CSV table of C-alpha atoms in Angstrom, one decimal:
chain,number,residue,atom,x,y,z
A,1,MET,CA,-25.8,16.1,2.9
A,2,LYS,CA,-29.0,16.4,1.0
A,3,ALA,CA,-28.3,16.9,-2.7
A,4,ALA,CA,-30.7,17.3,-5.7
A,5,PRO,CA,-30.5,14.2,-7.9
A,6,GLU,CA,-29.4,16.4,-10.9
A,7,GLU,CA,-26.6,18.1,-8.8
A,8,PHE,CA,-24.0,15.6,-9.9
A,9,GLU,CA,-25.5,14.6,-13.3
A,10,ALA,CA,-22.6,16.4,-15.3
A,11,LEU,CA,-20.0,14.7,-13.1
A,12,LYS,CA,-21.6,11.3,-13.6
A,13,LYS,CA,-21.5,11.8,-17.3
A,14,LEU,CA,-17.8,12.7,-17.0
A,15,LEU,CA,-17.0,9.7,-14.9
A,16,ALA,CA,-18.7,7.5,-17.6
A,17,LEU,CA,-15.4,8.2,-19.6
A,18,LYS,CA,-13.6,5.9,-17.1
A,19,ARG,CA,-15.7,2.9,-18.2
A,20,HIS,CA,-14.1,3.2,-21.7
A,21,GLU,CA,-10.7,2.7,-20.5
A,22,GLN,CA,-9.5,-0.6,-21.6
A,23,PRO,CA,-6.4,-2.8,-20.9
A,24,PRO,CA,-4.2,-3.9,-23.8
A,25,PRO,CA,-6.0,-6.2,-26.3
A,26,GLY,CA,-5.8,-9.8,-25.3
A,27,TYR,CA,-5.0,-8.9,-21.5
A,28,PHE,CA,-7.9,-11.0,-20.1
A,29,ASP,CA,-6.8,-13.9,-22.1
A,30,HIS,CA,-3.4,-13.9,-20.6
A,31,LEU,CA,-4.2,-13.0,-17.1
A,32,PRO,CA,-5.8,-16.4,-16.0
A,33,ARG,CA,-2.9,-18.3,-17.6
A,34,THR,CA,-0.4,-16.2,-15.5
A,35,ILE,CA,-2.4,-16.6,-12.3
A,36,ARG,CA,-2.6,-20.3,-12.9
A,37,ALA,CA,1.1,-20.7,-13.7
A,38,ARG,CA,1.8,-18.8,-10.4
A,39,VAL,CA,-0.5,-20.9,-8.3
A,40,GLN,CA,0.9,-24.2,-9.9
A,41,ALA,CA,4.4,-22.9,-9.2
A,42,GLY,CA,3.7,-21.8,-5.7
A,43,VAL,CA,5.2,-18.4,-6.3
A,44,PRO,CA,5.3,-16.4,-3.1
A,45,GLU,CA,3.8,-12.9,-2.9
A,46,THR,CA,5.9,-10.1,-4.2
A,47,VAL,CA,6.2,-8.3,-0.9
A,48,SER,CA,6.1,-10.8,1.9
A,49,GLY,CA,9.2,-11.0,3.7
A,50,PHE,CA,10.2,-8.8,6.7
A,51,TRP,CA,13.4,-7.3,4.8
A,52,GLU,CA,11.5,-6.8,1.6
A,53,THR,CA,8.7,-4.9,3.5
A,54,LEU,CA,11.4,-2.8,5.4
A,55,PHE,CA,13.1,-2.1,2.4
A,56,HIS,CA,9.9,-1.0,0.5
A,57,ARG,CA,8.9,1.3,3.5
A,58,LEU,CA,12.4,2.9,3.6
A,59,THR,CA,12.4,3.5,-0.1
A,60,LEU,CA,9.0,5.2,0.2
A,61,ARG,CA,10.2,7.3,3.1
A,62,PRO,CA,13.7,9.0,2.5
A,63,ALA,CA,13.8,10.7,5.7
A,64,ALA,CA,13.2,7.4,7.6
A,65,ALA,CA,15.9,5.8,5.5
A,66,TYR,CA,18.5,8.5,6.3
A,67,SER,CA,17.7,8.3,9.9
A,68,ALA,CA,18.0,4.6,9.9
A,69,VAL,CA,21.4,4.7,8.0
A,70,GLY,CA,22.6,7.5,10.5
A,71,ILE,CA,21.6,5.4,13.6
A,72,ALA,CA,23.3,2.4,12.2
A,73,CYS,CA,26.6,4.4,11.5
A,74,VAL,CA,26.6,5.8,15.0
A,75,GLY,CA,25.9,2.4,16.5
A,76,LEU,CA,28.8,1.0,14.5
A,77,VAL,CA,31.2,3.8,15.6
A,78,VAL,CA,30.1,3.3,19.3
A,79,GLY,CA,30.4,-0.4,18.9
A,80,PHE,CA,33.9,-0.3,17.6
A,81,GLY,CA,34.9,2.3,20.1
A,82,LEU,CA,33.9,0.1,23.0
A,83,PHE,CA,35.4,-3.0,21.5
A,84,PHE,CA,38.8,-1.4,21.2
A,85,GLN,CA,38.7,0.4,24.6
A,86,GLU,CA,37.9,-2.9,26.2
A,87,GLU,CA,40.7,-4.5,24.5
A,88,GLY,CA,43.1,-1.9,25.8
A,89,ASP,CA,42.1,-2.2,29.4
A,90,PRO,CA,43.5,-4.5,31.8
A,91,PRO,CA,41.4,-7.6,32.3
A,92,TYR,CA,38.3,-7.0,34.2
A,93,GLN,CA,38.5,-10.2,36.5
A,94,THR,CA,42.1,-9.2,37.5
A,95,SER,CA,41.0,-5.8,39.0
A,96,VAL,CA,38.3,-7.5,41.0
A,97,GLU,CA,40.4,-10.1,42.2
A,98,THR,CA,43.2,-7.6,43.3
A,99,PHE,CA,41.1,-5.0,44.9
A,100,GLY,CA,37.9,-6.8,45.9
A,101,GLN,CA,39.2,-7.5,49.4
A,102,VAL,CA,40.2,-3.8,50.0
A,103,PHE,CA,36.8,-2.6,49.0
A,104,PRO,CA,34.4,-5.3,49.9
A,105,GLU,CA,31.3,-3.1,49.2
A,106,GLU,CA,32.3,-1.4,46.1
A,107,VAL,CA,30.2,-1.6,43.1
A,108,ILE,CA,32.1,-2.2,39.9
A,109,VAL,CA,30.5,-1.0,36.7
A,110,PRO,CA,31.7,-2.0,33.3
A,111,LEU,CA,34.7,-0.4,31.6
A,112,GLY,CA,36.8,-0.7,34.8
A,113,MET,CA,35.0,2.2,36.5
A,114,LYS,CA,34.2,1.9,40.0
A,115,LEU,CA,31.6,3.5,42.4
A,116,ALA,CA,31.9,3.2,46.1
A,117,SER,CA,28.6,2.3,47.6
A,118,THR,CA,29.8,3.3,51.2
A,119,ASN,CA,31.7,6.2,52.5
A,120,VAL,CA,34.7,3.9,53.4
A,121,GLU,CA,37.7,5.8,52.4
A,122,PRO,CA,40.4,3.6,50.7
A,123,GLU,CA,43.6,3.2,52.6
A,124,SER,CA,46.3,5.5,51.3
A,125,SER,CA,48.6,2.7,50.5
A,126,VAL,CA,46.3,1.2,48.0
A,127,GLN,CA,46.9,2.1,44.5
A,128,PRO,CA,44.1,3.6,42.5
A,129,LEU,CA,41.8,1.1,40.8
A,130,LEU,CA,42.0,2.6,37.3
A,131,PRO,CA,45.1,1.9,35.5
A,132,GLN,CA,47.6,4.8,35.1
A,133,HIS,CA,47.4,4.7,31.4
A,134,THR,CA,44.1,3.8,29.9
A,135,PRO,CA,44.2,3.5,26.1
A,136,SER,CA,41.1,4.9,24.5
A,137,PHE,CA,39.8,4.8,21.1
A,138,PHE,CA,38.4,8.2,20.9
A,139,PHE,CA,41.3,10.0,23.0
A,140,PRO,CA,44.4,8.0,22.5
A,141,THR,CA,46.9,9.1,25.3
A,142,GLN,CA,50.6,9.3,24.5
A,143,PRO,CA,53.1,8.3,27.2
A,144,ALA,CA,54.6,11.4,28.8
A,145,THR,CA,58.1,12.2,27.7
A,146,SER,CA,60.3,14.5,29.6
A,147,VAL,CA,61.0,18.0,28.1
A,148,ASN,CA,63.6,20.2,29.2
A,149,PHE,CA,63.2,23.9,28.6
A,150,SER,CA,66.2,25.0,30.3
A,151,PRO,CA,68.1,27.7,28.3
A,152,GLY,CA,71.3,26.9,26.6
A,153,GLN,CA,70.0,23.6,25.2
B,1,MET,CA,-30.2,11.8,0.1
B,2,ILE,CA,-28.6,10.8,-3.1
B,3,GLU,CA,-30.6,8.2,-5.0
B,4,THR,CA,-29.2,4.9,-6.0
B,5,LYS,CA,-27.4,4.8,-9.5
B,6,SER,CA,-29.3,6.3,-12.2
B,7,TYR,CA,-27.1,5.8,-15.1
B,8,HIS,CA,-27.5,2.9,-17.6
B,9,ALA,CA,-25.0,0.2,-18.2
B,10,THR,CA,-22.6,0.5,-21.0
B,11,GLU,CA,-21.1,-2.2,-23.0
B,12,SER,CA,-17.7,-1.6,-21.6
B,13,LEU,CA,-15.9,-4.7,-20.2
B,14,LEU,CA,-14.9,-2.7,-17.2
B,15,THR,CA,-18.5,-2.1,-16.0
B,16,THR,CA,-19.8,-4.7,-13.6
B,17,ALA,CA,-23.4,-6.0,-13.4
B,18,PRO,CA,-24.8,-5.5,-10.0
B,19,LEU,CA,-24.6,-8.4,-7.7
B,20,GLU,CA,-28.4,-8.8,-7.2
B,21,ASN,CA,-28.8,-8.9,-10.9
B,22,ARG,CA,-26.7,-12.1,-11.1
B,23,SER,CA,-28.7,-15.2,-11.1
B,24,SER,CA,-28.9,-17.4,-8.1
B,25,ASN,CA,-27.7,-20.2,-10.4
B,26,GLN,CA,-24.4,-18.4,-11.0
B,27,MET,CA,-24.0,-17.9,-7.3
B,28,SER,CA,-24.5,-21.6,-6.6
B,29,ASP,CA,-22.3,-22.4,-9.4
B,30,ASP,CA,-19.7,-20.2,-7.8
B,31,LEU,CA,-19.9,-22.1,-4.7
B,32,ALA,CA,-19.6,-25.3,-6.5
B,33,LEU,CA,-16.4,-24.0,-8.1
B,34,VAL,CA,-15.1,-22.8,-4.7
B,35,LYS,CA,-15.7,-26.3,-3.1
B,36,ARG,CA,-13.8,-27.9,-6.0
B,37,ALA,CA,-11.0,-25.3,-5.7
B,38,GLN,CA,-10.7,-25.9,-2.0
B,39,GLN,CA,-9.8,-29.6,-3.0
B,40,GLU,CA,-7.0,-28.0,-5.0
B,41,ASP,CA,-8.7,-28.3,-8.2
B,42,VAL,CA,-6.8,-25.6,-10.1
B,43,SER,CA,-9.1,-25.6,-13.1
B,44,ALA,CA,-12.1,-24.6,-10.9
B,45,PHE,CA,-10.1,-21.8,-9.5
B,46,ASP,CA,-9.1,-20.8,-13.0
B,47,GLU,CA,-12.9,-20.6,-14.0
B,48,LEU,CA,-13.5,-18.2,-10.9
B,49,VAL,CA,-10.6,-16.0,-12.1
B,50,ARG,CA,-12.0,-15.8,-15.6
B,51,ARG,CA,-15.4,-14.9,-14.3
B,52,TYR,CA,-14.2,-12.1,-12.0
B,53,GLN,CA,-11.0,-10.8,-13.5
B,54,GLU,CA,-12.6,-7.9,-15.5
B,55,ARG,CA,-14.4,-6.6,-12.5
B,56,ILE,CA,-11.5,-6.9,-10.1
B,57,TYR,CA,-9.2,-5.5,-12.6
B,58,ALA,CA,-11.5,-2.5,-13.2
B,59,THR,CA,-11.8,-1.7,-9.6
B,60,VAL,CA,-8.1,-1.9,-9.0
B,61,TYR,CA,-7.3,0.0,-12.1
B,62,HIS,CA,-9.6,3.0,-11.4
B,63,MET,CA,-8.1,3.0,-7.9
B,64,THR,CA,-4.6,3.3,-9.1
B,65,SER,CA,-4.8,4.8,-12.5
B,66,ASN,CA,-1.9,2.6,-13.5
B,67,HIS,CA,-2.1,-0.5,-15.6
B,68,GLU,CA,1.1,-2.1,-14.4
B,69,ASP,CA,0.2,-1.7,-10.7
B,70,ALA,CA,-3.3,-2.9,-11.5
B,71,ASN,CA,-2.0,-6.0,-13.1
B,72,ASP,CA,0.3,-6.9,-10.3
B,73,LEU,CA,-2.5,-6.3,-7.6
B,74,VAL,CA,-4.9,-8.4,-9.4
B,75,GLN,CA,-2.5,-11.3,-9.7
B,76,GLU,CA,-1.6,-10.9,-6.0
B,77,SER,CA,-5.2,-10.7,-5.1
B,78,PHE,CA,-6.1,-13.9,-6.9
B,79,LEU,CA,-3.1,-15.7,-5.5
B,80,LYS,CA,-4.0,-14.6,-2.0
B,81,ALA,CA,-7.6,-15.7,-2.6
B,82,TYR,CA,-6.3,-19.1,-3.7
B,83,ARG,CA,-4.2,-19.5,-0.5
B,84,ALA,CA,-7.0,-18.4,1.8
B,85,LEU,CA,-9.7,-20.3,0.0
B,86,LYS,CA,-9.8,-23.0,2.6
B,87,SER,CA,-10.8,-20.4,5.2
B,88,PHE,CA,-13.7,-19.3,3.0
B,89,LYS,CA,-16.8,-20.5,4.7
B,90,GLY,CA,-19.3,-19.2,2.3
B,91,ASN,CA,-20.9,-16.6,4.6
B,92,SER,CA,-20.6,-14.0,1.9
B,93,SER,CA,-20.5,-14.7,-1.9
B,94,PHE,CA,-17.2,-15.6,-3.4
B,95,TYR,CA,-17.5,-12.3,-5.4
B,96,THR,CA,-17.7,-10.1,-2.3
B,97,TRP,CA,-15.0,-12.0,-0.6
B,98,VAL,CA,-12.5,-11.8,-3.4
B,99,TYR,CA,-13.5,-8.2,-4.0
B,100,ARG,CA,-12.6,-7.5,-0.4
B,101,ILE,CA,-9.1,-9.1,-0.7
B,102,ALA,CA,-8.5,-6.9,-3.8
B,103,VAL,CA,-9.7,-3.7,-2.1
B,104,ASN,CA,-7.6,-4.2,1.1
B,105,LYS,CA,-4.6,-5.1,-1.1
B,106,THR,CA,-5.1,-1.9,-3.2
B,107,ILE,CA,-5.6,0.4,-0.3
B,108,ASN,CA,-2.4,-0.9,1.4
B,109,PHE,CA,-0.5,-0.5,-1.8
B,110,LEU,CA,-1.8,3.0,-2.2
B,111,LYS,CA,-0.8,4.1,1.2
B,112,GLN,CA,2.8,3.0,0.6
B,113,ARG,CA,2.8,4.3,-2.9
B,114,ARG,CA,1.7,7.9,-1.9
B,115,ASN,CA,4.9,9.7,-2.9
B,116,LYS,CA,5.7,7.7,-5.9
B,117,PHE,CA,2.5,8.2,-8.0
B,118,GLN,CA,2.8,7.9,-11.9
B,119,MET,CA,-0.3,7.4,-14.1
B,120,SER,CA,-0.2,4.7,-16.8
B,121,LEU,CA,-3.7,4.9,-18.3
B,122,ASP,CA,-5.3,2.3,-20.5
B,123,ASP,CA,-6.5,3.5,-23.9
B,124,LEU,CA,-10.1,4.4,-24.4
B,125,ASP,CA,-12.1,2.1,-26.5
B,126,PHE,CA,-13.7,3.0,-29.8
B,127,ASN,CA,-17.1,3.4,-28.2
B,128,ALA,CA,-16.0,6.5,-26.2
B,129,GLU,CA,-15.8,8.6,-29.3
B,130,HIS,CA,-19.5,7.8,-30.0
B,131,ASP,CA,-20.8,8.1,-26.4
B,132,PRO,CA,-23.4,11.1,-26.7
B,133,ASP,CA,-22.6,12.3,-23.2
B,134,LEU,CA,-18.8,12.4,-23.8
B,135,VAL,CA,-19.3,13.9,-27.3
B,136,ALA,CA,-21.3,16.6,-25.5
B,137,LEU,CA,-18.5,17.2,-23.1
B,138,ILE,CA,-15.9,18.0,-25.8
B,139,SER,CA,-18.2,19.7,-28.4
B,140,ASP,CA,-17.4,23.0,-29.8
B,141,LYS,CA,-20.3,24.6,-27.7
B,142,THR,CA,-18.6,23.9,-24.5
B,143,PRO,CA,-15.7,25.7,-22.9
B,144,ARG,CA,-13.7,22.5,-23.0
B,145,ARG,CA,-13.6,22.4,-26.9
B,146,GLU,CA,-9.9,22.5,-26.8
B,147,LEU,CA,-9.7,19.2,-24.9
B,148,ASN,CA,-9.8,16.0,-26.7
B,149,LEU,CA,-11.0,12.8,-25.0
B,150,ALA,CA,-7.5,11.7,-24.0
B,151,GLU,CA,-6.8,14.9,-22.2
B,152,LEU,CA,-10.1,14.8,-20.5
B,153,GLN,CA,-9.2,11.2,-19.4
B,154,GLU,CA,-5.9,12.4,-17.9
B,155,LYS,CA,-7.6,15.4,-16.1
B,156,LEU,CA,-10.3,13.0,-14.7
B,157,ASN,CA,-7.7,10.5,-13.5
B,158,ALA,CA,-5.7,13.3,-11.9
B,159,ALA,CA,-8.7,14.4,-10.0
B,160,MET,CA,-9.6,11.0,-8.8
B,161,GLN,CA,-6.0,10.5,-7.5
B,162,LYS,CA,-6.6,13.6,-5.3
B,163,LEU,CA,-9.4,11.8,-3.4
B,164,SER,CA,-8.7,9.8,-0.2
B,165,GLU,CA,-8.5,6.0,-1.0
B,166,THR,CA,-11.9,5.4,0.6
B,167,HIS,CA,-13.6,8.2,-1.3
B,168,ARG,CA,-12.0,7.1,-4.4
B,169,LEU,CA,-13.1,3.6,-3.8
B,170,VAL,CA,-16.7,4.4,-3.2
B,171,VAL,CA,-16.8,6.5,-6.5
B,172,THR,CA,-15.2,3.7,-8.4
B,173,LEU,CA,-17.6,1.2,-7.2
B,174,HIS,CA,-20.8,3.2,-7.4
B,175,ASP,CA,-20.4,5.7,-10.2
B,176,ILE,CA,-18.0,3.9,-12.5
B,177,GLN,CA,-18.9,0.2,-11.7
B,178,GLY,CA,-22.4,0.5,-10.9
B,179,LEU,CA,-22.6,-1.5,-7.7
B,180,SER,CA,-25.3,-0.6,-5.2
B,181,HIS,CA,-24.8,1.1,-1.9
B,182,GLU,CA,-25.5,-2.3,-0.2
B,183,GLU,CA,-22.9,-4.1,-2.2
B,184,ILE,CA,-20.4,-1.5,-1.5
B,185,GLY,CA,-21.2,-1.7,2.3
B,186,LYS,CA,-20.4,-5.2,2.2
B,187,ILE,CA,-17.2,-4.9,0.5
B,188,MET,CA,-16.1,-1.9,2.6
B,189,ASP,CA,-17.4,-3.4,5.8
B,190,CYS,CA,-19.6,-0.4,6.6
B,191,ASN,CA,-23.2,0.5,6.7
B,192,VAL,CA,-25.1,2.1,3.8
B,193,GLY,CA,-25.4,5.4,5.5
B,194,THR,CA,-21.5,5.7,5.6
B,195,VAL,CA,-21.4,4.7,2.0
B,196,ARG,CA,-23.9,7.4,1.0
B,197,SER,CA,-22.1,10.0,3.0
B,198,ARG,CA,-18.7,9.1,1.6
B,199,LEU,CA,-20.1,9.2,-1.9
B,200,PHE,CA,-21.5,12.5,-1.3
B,201,TYR,CA,-18.2,14.1,-0.1
B,202,ALA,CA,-16.3,12.3,-2.8
B,203,ARG,CA,-18.5,13.5,-5.5
B,204,GLN,CA,-18.3,17.2,-4.0
B,205,GLN,CA,-14.5,17.1,-4.1
B,206,LEU,CA,-14.4,15.7,-7.6
B,207,GLN,CA,-16.9,18.4,-8.7
B,208,ALA,CA,-14.6,21.0,-7.3
B,209,TYR,CA,-11.5,19.6,-8.9
B,210,LEU,CA,-13.1,19.2,-12.2
B,211,SER,CA,-15.2,22.4,-12.1
B,212,ASP,CA,-13.6,23.9,-15.4
B,213,TYR,CA,-14.8,20.9,-17.2
B,214,LEU,CA,-18.3,20.7,-15.8
B,215,LYS,CA,-19.7,24.1,-16.6
């Protein structure tokens, strides 16, 4: 890291040019007045709030901004999907009340799915827990219609 | 090891007088103003702003190479200083304290701005054309004869912007503003050895970037 004193002499002379850079005339007369006015007005700092900071950072990082928008869109779609799917299902409480005694140890998870925690087989007379027709936001099911392919029609 | 600053002071407004050269009267005067400002005397704070605005502006401007950014940052720094004034205990001088606020604000700003850099340079003053060192740099006898001062200024600022924030800061404070290694250590919260080392590497990089203009 040793350097001869004259090693950077030319550079120092060149850097001296920066000392001649001056702001517009009268700038230093206006600046204290502006600061005083802001102090008296109690103006908040330019970038202070969480949202402003977040926006500032996202503006500076387009990749992060696109990712955030993508995540938000996916979140919205999934959210809407779940919302509509639950609306189409029979009420959750009803299925518990109806079948709770038949499968006392069953574990019921959201969306009407059930997981049996024991090896107890359901009695054959019991109807399946899941409804026959579960409307789905993503894969809407149509009621089956009878089709006759017999010739002559 | 590089010796302390060997250049002479210029008459430029943007050159600072070293801290140790300022009278103790002025420093105690600063403290009196700070005490008044702590009791919400805005005119006392106004006086402190007038005292240090040029030095703070110069540092921030040389760091950003952009007048508008420097203007915003200087205002924000003084506002922050005013709000934080009650926490100022007088362990360091007001000058060092407000400098530190401005430097931290500037470095944070530069880290965020990294991809959106645009120069907005201040004009050169009249004295620049008569500075013998600068005249030599653009004289007909040098390979840079095709450059005028404004072009040279642009190249120099572009090279400065290639340095890291800490390297740029140490060059600004030492080689442009004339602060001592000790003062820079206080402002940057590091020891003198670190300041010297950063200054050496910063100069080396600058020399490489500007080699065409330093032959």
